[in-house]
Coordinates of C-alpha atoms in Angstrom, one line a residue:
M26 CA 108.2 65.0 53.4
S27 CA 104.8 66.0 54.9
E28 CA 104.3 66.8 58.6
D29 CA 102.3 63.6 59.1
S30 CA 105.1 61.5 57.5
R31 CA 107.8 63.1 59.6
R32 CA 105.7 62.5 62.8
R33 CA 105.1 58.9 61.8
R34 CA 108.8 58.4 61.0
A35 CA 109.8 59.8 64.4
T36 CA 107.3 57.6 66.1
M37 CA 108.7 54.5 64.4
I38 CA 112.2 55.5 65.4
G39 CA 111.1 56.0 69.0
L40 CA 109.5 52.6 69.1
T41 CA 112.8 50.9 68.3
A42 CA 113.8 52.0 71.9
V43 CA 111.1 49.6 73.1
L44 CA 112.7 46.8 71.1
M45 CA 116.1 47.6 72.6
W46 CA 114.7 47.8 76.2
S47 CA 113.3 44.3 75.7
M48 CA 116.9 43.1 75.6
L49 CA 117.6 44.2 79.2
G50 CA 116.5 40.9 80.7
V51 CA 118.7 38.7 78.5
F52 CA 121.8 40.9 78.7
G53 CA 121.2 41.6 82.4
A54 CA 121.0 37.9 83.2
A55 CA 124.2 37.3 81.2
S56 CA 126.1 40.0 82.9
G57 CA 126.5 38.0 86.1
A58 CA 126.6 39.3 89.6
V59 CA 127.6 42.9 88.8
P60 CA 125.6 45.2 91.2
P61 CA 123.0 47.5 89.6
F62 CA 124.7 50.9 90.1
L63 CA 128.1 49.6 89.0
L64 CA 126.4 48.1 85.9
N65 CA 124.7 51.4 85.3
A66 CA 127.9 53.3 85.6
L67 CA 129.7 51.0 83.2
C68 CA 126.9 50.9 80.6
F69 CA 126.2 54.7 80.6
G70 CA 129.9 55.4 80.7
I71 CA 130.6 53.2 77.6
S72 CA 127.6 54.5 75.6
G73 CA 128.2 58.1 76.5
L74 CA 131.9 57.9 75.7
A75 CA 131.3 56.1 72.4
A76 CA 128.7 58.7 71.4
T77 CA 131.0 61.6 72.4
L78 CA 133.9 60.1 70.3
W79 CA 131.5 59.7 67.3
L80 CA 130.4 63.3 67.6
A81 CA 134.0 64.5 67.8
A82 CA 135.0 62.4 64.7
R83 CA 132.1 64.1 62.8
G84 CA 133.0 67.6 64.0
R85 CA 129.7 67.9 65.9
L86 CA 130.9 68.0 69.4
R87 CA 129.6 71.6 69.7
L88 CA 126.0 70.1 69.9
M89 CA 126.8 68.9 73.5
R90 CA 127.3 72.5 74.6
Q91 CA 124.1 73.1 76.5
S92 CA 123.0 75.2 79.4
L93 CA 123.4 73.9 83.0
G94 CA 119.6 73.6 83.2
V95 CA 119.5 71.3 80.2
W96 CA 122.3 69.2 81.5
A97 CA 120.6 68.9 84.9
F98 CA 117.3 68.0 83.3
G99 CA 118.7 65.2 81.1
T100 CA 121.1 63.8 83.7
L101 CA 118.6 63.8 86.6
G102 CA 116.0 62.3 84.3
L103 CA 118.1 59.3 83.3
F104 CA 119.8 58.8 86.7
G105 CA 116.7 59.6 88.8
F106 CA 114.6 56.9 87.1
H107 CA 117.3 54.2 87.6
F108 CA 118.2 55.3 91.1
F109 CA 114.6 55.1 92.3
Y110 CA 113.9 51.9 90.4
F111 CA 116.9 50.1 92.0
T112 CA 115.9 51.5 95.4
A113 CA 112.4 50.1 94.9
I114 CA 113.8 46.7 94.0
R115 CA 116.0 46.7 97.1
N116 CA 113.2 47.7 99.4
A117 CA 110.0 45.9 98.1
P118 CA 109.1 42.6 96.5
P119 CA 110.2 42.7 92.8
V120 CA 106.7 41.9 91.6
E121 CA 105.0 44.8 93.3
A122 CA 107.9 47.2 92.6
N123 CA 107.9 46.3 88.9
L124 CA 104.2 46.6 88.5
I125 CA 104.1 50.1 90.1
N126 CA 107.1 51.1 88.0
Y127 CA 105.3 50.0 84.8
T128 CA 102.7 52.7 85.3
W129 CA 105.2 55.1 83.5
P130 CA 103.8 54.5 80.0
L131 CA 100.3 55.2 81.2
L132 CA 101.6 58.4 82.9
I133 CA 103.2 59.5 79.7
V134 CA 99.9 59.2 77.9
V135 CA 98.0 61.1 80.6
F136 CA 100.7 63.8 81.0
S137 CA 100.8 64.3 77.2
A138 CA 97.5 66.1 77.5
L139 CA 99.3 69.0 79.1
L140 CA 101.5 69.5 75.9
P141 CA 100.5 72.2 73.4
G142 CA 99.0 70.8 70.3
E143 CA 98.3 67.3 71.8
R144 CA 94.8 65.9 72.4
L145 CA 94.2 63.0 74.6
R146 CA 91.4 60.8 73.2
A147 CA 89.5 57.9 74.6
H148 CA 91.3 55.3 72.4
H149 CA 94.6 56.5 73.8
L150 CA 93.5 55.7 77.3
I151 CA 91.8 52.4 76.3
G152 CA 94.9 51.2 74.4
T153 CA 97.3 52.2 77.2
G154 CA 95.0 50.6 79.8
L155 CA 95.0 47.3 77.8
G156 CA 98.8 47.5 77.8
L157 CA 98.9 48.0 81.5
A158 CA 96.6 45.0 82.0
G159 CA 99.0 42.9 79.9
A160 CA 102.0 44.1 81.8
A161 CA 100.2 43.4 85.2
L162 CA 99.3 39.9 84.0
L163 CA 102.9 39.3 83.0
V164 CA 104.5 40.6 86.2
T165 CA 102.0 38.9 88.6
R166 CA 101.7 35.7 86.5
G167 CA 98.0 35.9 87.0
E168 CA 98.3 35.8 90.8
S169 CA 96.8 38.3 93.2
L170 CA 98.8 41.2 94.8
A171 CA 99.0 42.1 98.4
L172 CA 100.7 45.4 99.1
D173 CA 102.4 45.2 102.5
P174 CA 102.8 48.5 104.4
A175 CA 106.2 47.3 105.6
Y176 CA 107.5 47.9 102.1
L177 CA 106.2 51.4 101.9
T178 CA 109.7 52.9 101.2
G179 CA 110.1 50.5 98.2
Y180 CA 106.6 51.3 96.9
L181 CA 107.2 55.0 97.1
A182 CA 110.5 54.6 95.3
A183 CA 108.7 52.7 92.5
V184 CA 106.2 55.6 92.2
A185 CA 109.1 58.0 92.0
S186 CA 110.8 56.1 89.3
A187 CA 107.6 56.0 87.2
L188 CA 107.1 59.8 87.7
F189 CA 110.8 60.6 86.9
W190 CA 110.7 58.7 83.5
S191 CA 107.2 59.8 82.4
S192 CA 108.0 63.5 83.3
Y193 CA 111.4 63.3 81.6
S194 CA 109.8 61.9 78.4
V195 CA 106.9 64.4 78.3
L196 CA 109.0 67.5 79.2
S197 CA 111.6 66.5 76.6
R198 CA 108.9 67.6 74.1
R199 CA 109.2 71.2 75.5
L200 CA 113.0 71.0 74.8
D201 CA 112.7 70.2 71.2
Q202 CA 115.4 72.8 70.4
V203 CA 117.9 70.7 72.3
P204 CA 119.6 68.3 69.8
T205 CA 119.4 64.6 70.4
E206 CA 123.2 64.5 70.3
A207 CA 123.1 66.1 73.8
V208 CA 121.9 62.8 75.2
A209 CA 125.6 61.7 75.0
G210 CA 126.3 64.2 77.8
F211 CA 123.3 63.0 79.8
C212 CA 124.7 59.4 79.6
L213 CA 128.1 60.6 80.9
G214 CA 126.6 62.5 83.8
T215 CA 124.4 59.5 84.7
S216 CA 127.5 57.3 84.7
V217 CA 129.3 59.6 87.2
L218 CA 126.3 59.7 89.5
S219 CA 125.8 56.0 89.3
L220 CA 129.4 55.4 90.2
V221 CA 129.0 57.7 93.3
A222 CA 125.9 55.7 94.3
H223 CA 127.8 52.4 93.7
L224 CA 130.7 53.5 96.0
A225 CA 128.2 54.6 98.6
V226 CA 126.0 51.5 98.9
E227 CA 127.4 48.5 96.9
Q228 CA 130.2 46.0 97.0
T229 CA 132.3 46.1 93.8
I230 CA 131.9 42.9 91.7
W231 CA 133.3 43.2 88.2
P232 CA 132.1 41.1 85.3
A233 CA 133.7 37.7 85.3
G234 CA 135.1 36.6 82.0
A235 CA 134.7 37.6 78.3
G236 CA 131.0 36.5 78.2
E237 CA 129.9 38.8 81.0
W238 CA 131.9 41.7 79.5
L239 CA 130.2 41.1 76.2
A240 CA 126.9 41.3 77.9
V241 CA 127.9 44.6 79.4
L242 CA 128.9 45.9 76.0
G243 CA 125.6 44.6 74.6
L244 CA 123.7 46.6 77.3
A245 CA 125.8 49.7 76.6
A246 CA 125.2 49.5 72.9
F247 CA 121.4 49.1 72.9
P248 CA 119.1 49.1 75.9
V249 CA 121.4 51.4 78.0
G250 CA 122.8 53.3 75.0
L251 CA 121.2 53.8 71.6
A252 CA 117.7 53.3 73.0
F253 CA 117.9 56.7 74.8
F254 CA 118.9 58.5 71.6
V255 CA 116.0 57.1 69.5
W256 CA 113.6 57.6 72.4
D257 CA 114.6 61.3 72.4
I258 CA 113.7 61.6 68.7
G259 CA 110.4 59.9 69.3
V260 CA 109.1 61.9 72.3
K261 CA 110.2 65.2 70.7
R262 CA 108.8 64.7 67.2
G263 CA 106.6 61.6 67.2
D264 CA 103.2 60.6 68.5
I265 CA 103.8 60.5 72.2
Q266 CA 100.6 58.7 73.0
V267 CA 101.5 55.8 70.7
L268 CA 104.9 55.7 72.2
G269 CA 103.5 55.4 75.7
A270 CA 101.1 52.6 74.8
G271 CA 103.8 50.8 72.7
A272 CA 106.2 50.9 75.6
Y273 CA 104.2 48.1 77.3
A274 CA 105.7 45.8 74.6
A275 CA 109.0 46.0 76.4
P276 CA 108.3 43.7 79.4
V277 CA 106.4 41.3 77.1
L278 CA 109.2 41.1 74.5
S279 CA 111.8 40.8 77.3
T280 CA 109.9 37.8 78.8
L281 CA 109.7 36.2 75.3
L282 CA 113.5 36.7 74.8
L283 CA 114.2 35.2 78.3
I284 CA 112.1 32.2 77.4
L285 CA 113.8 31.9 74.0
F286 CA 117.3 31.8 75.7
G287 CA 116.2 29.3 78.3
F288 CA 115.6 31.6 81.3
G289 CA 111.8 30.9 81.5
T290 CA 108.8 29.0 80.2
F291 CA 105.9 30.0 77.9
T292 CA 102.6 30.0 79.8
V293 CA 99.0 31.0 79.3
S294 CA 99.6 34.2 81.2
V295 CA 102.5 35.2 78.8
A296 CA 100.2 34.5 75.8
L297 CA 97.4 36.6 77.2
A298 CA 99.8 39.4 78.1
C299 CA 101.1 39.4 74.5
A300 CA 97.6 39.6 73.2
L301 CA 96.6 42.4 75.5
V302 CA 99.7 44.5 74.8
T303 CA 99.4 44.0 71.0
L304 CA 95.7 44.9 71.0
G305 CA 96.4 48.0 73.2
A306 CA 99.1 49.2 70.9
L307 CA 96.8 48.9 67.9
V308 CA 94.0 50.7 69.6
A309 CA 96.2 53.5 70.8
A310 CA 97.8 53.9 67.3
R311 CA 94.4 54.1 65.5
D312 CA 95.1 57.7 64.3
M313 CA 98.5 56.9 63.0
L314 CA 97.5 53.6 61.3
F315 CA 94.4 55.0 59.6
R316 CA 95.4 58.6 58.8
P317 CA 97.1 57.7 55.5
A318 CA 93.9 56.3 54.1
A319 CA 92.0 59.4 55.2
G320 CA 94.6 61.6 53.6
A321 CA 94.6 59.7 50.4
S322 CA 90.8 60.0 50.2
A323 CA 90.9 63.7 50.8
R324 CA 93.5 64.2 48.1
A325 CA 91.5 62.2 45.7
S326 CA 88.4 64.3 46.4
A327 CA 90.4 67.5 46.0
E328 CA 91.9 66.4 42.6
R329 CA 88.6 65.1 41.1
P330 CA 87.1 68.6 40.3
V331 CA 90.4 69.6 38.7
A332 CA 90.4 66.5 36.5
E333 CA 86.8 67.1 35.5
D334 CA 87.5 70.8 34.7
R335 CA 90.3 69.8 32.4
S336 CA 88.2 67.2 30.6
A337 CA 85.6 69.8 29.9
H338 CA 88.1 71.9 28.0

């Protein structure tokens, strides 16, 4: 398999995380009144334990043996993002907090310019900007925003959450020697820290009934489980600019799923947001989409003289 093919494959694997994150809204709504940090502790605990048992069954548990620095990086990356996001939601209006938080895909694209071997081009920024515009339209529902200084703590927490996740995603590229299997340990560490945060600031409310527990298991299996493993593959080996721009599909797909399951209505704003995010992803992925044609043309040009030389003999 060529390097371009491996990169494209890793990018497509990473983008499946976006599909899984789009399930957060539906599963979250179905999980009842479980407080955020407790839900985090349950989901990361279940996903981390399941992944650890899977590694043990396959004799690959040794891959979780990493340095303290790697463990700290992974655990603080996952926990830090969720901690500051939940803090933002608690201390600022959800619309403004979500919009600020959704700058993390744009930050991934911008920060990627600092990585060796990566080049930030105009179409990457244009595509990601279109995605941000789509997310903003979706979150605000086409209405104006008014940032109130009284919610400064919440706004700063939203900025911190965006910085944590974008930095974690980009810096993971520098740790490409760390196997994706180590994410199981990051999940377990995040679960422990989330439990501590829950005991410190939340009242314990367990899922009520089989339906809510199934929703928790759904969260643990996909958006708060497998998604972080495939995202790790994508950011380490794929096209990180395409992943950043494509991440704006998560809030749009999440909204569409909520509408499909009766938690919302389809509006003009949702339709425009879908169009902007789709266009942005296509623009940002221009290199990946059109590289195969260029490669085929180059190979054809290289092979033509050989064929002509053979016919002459």
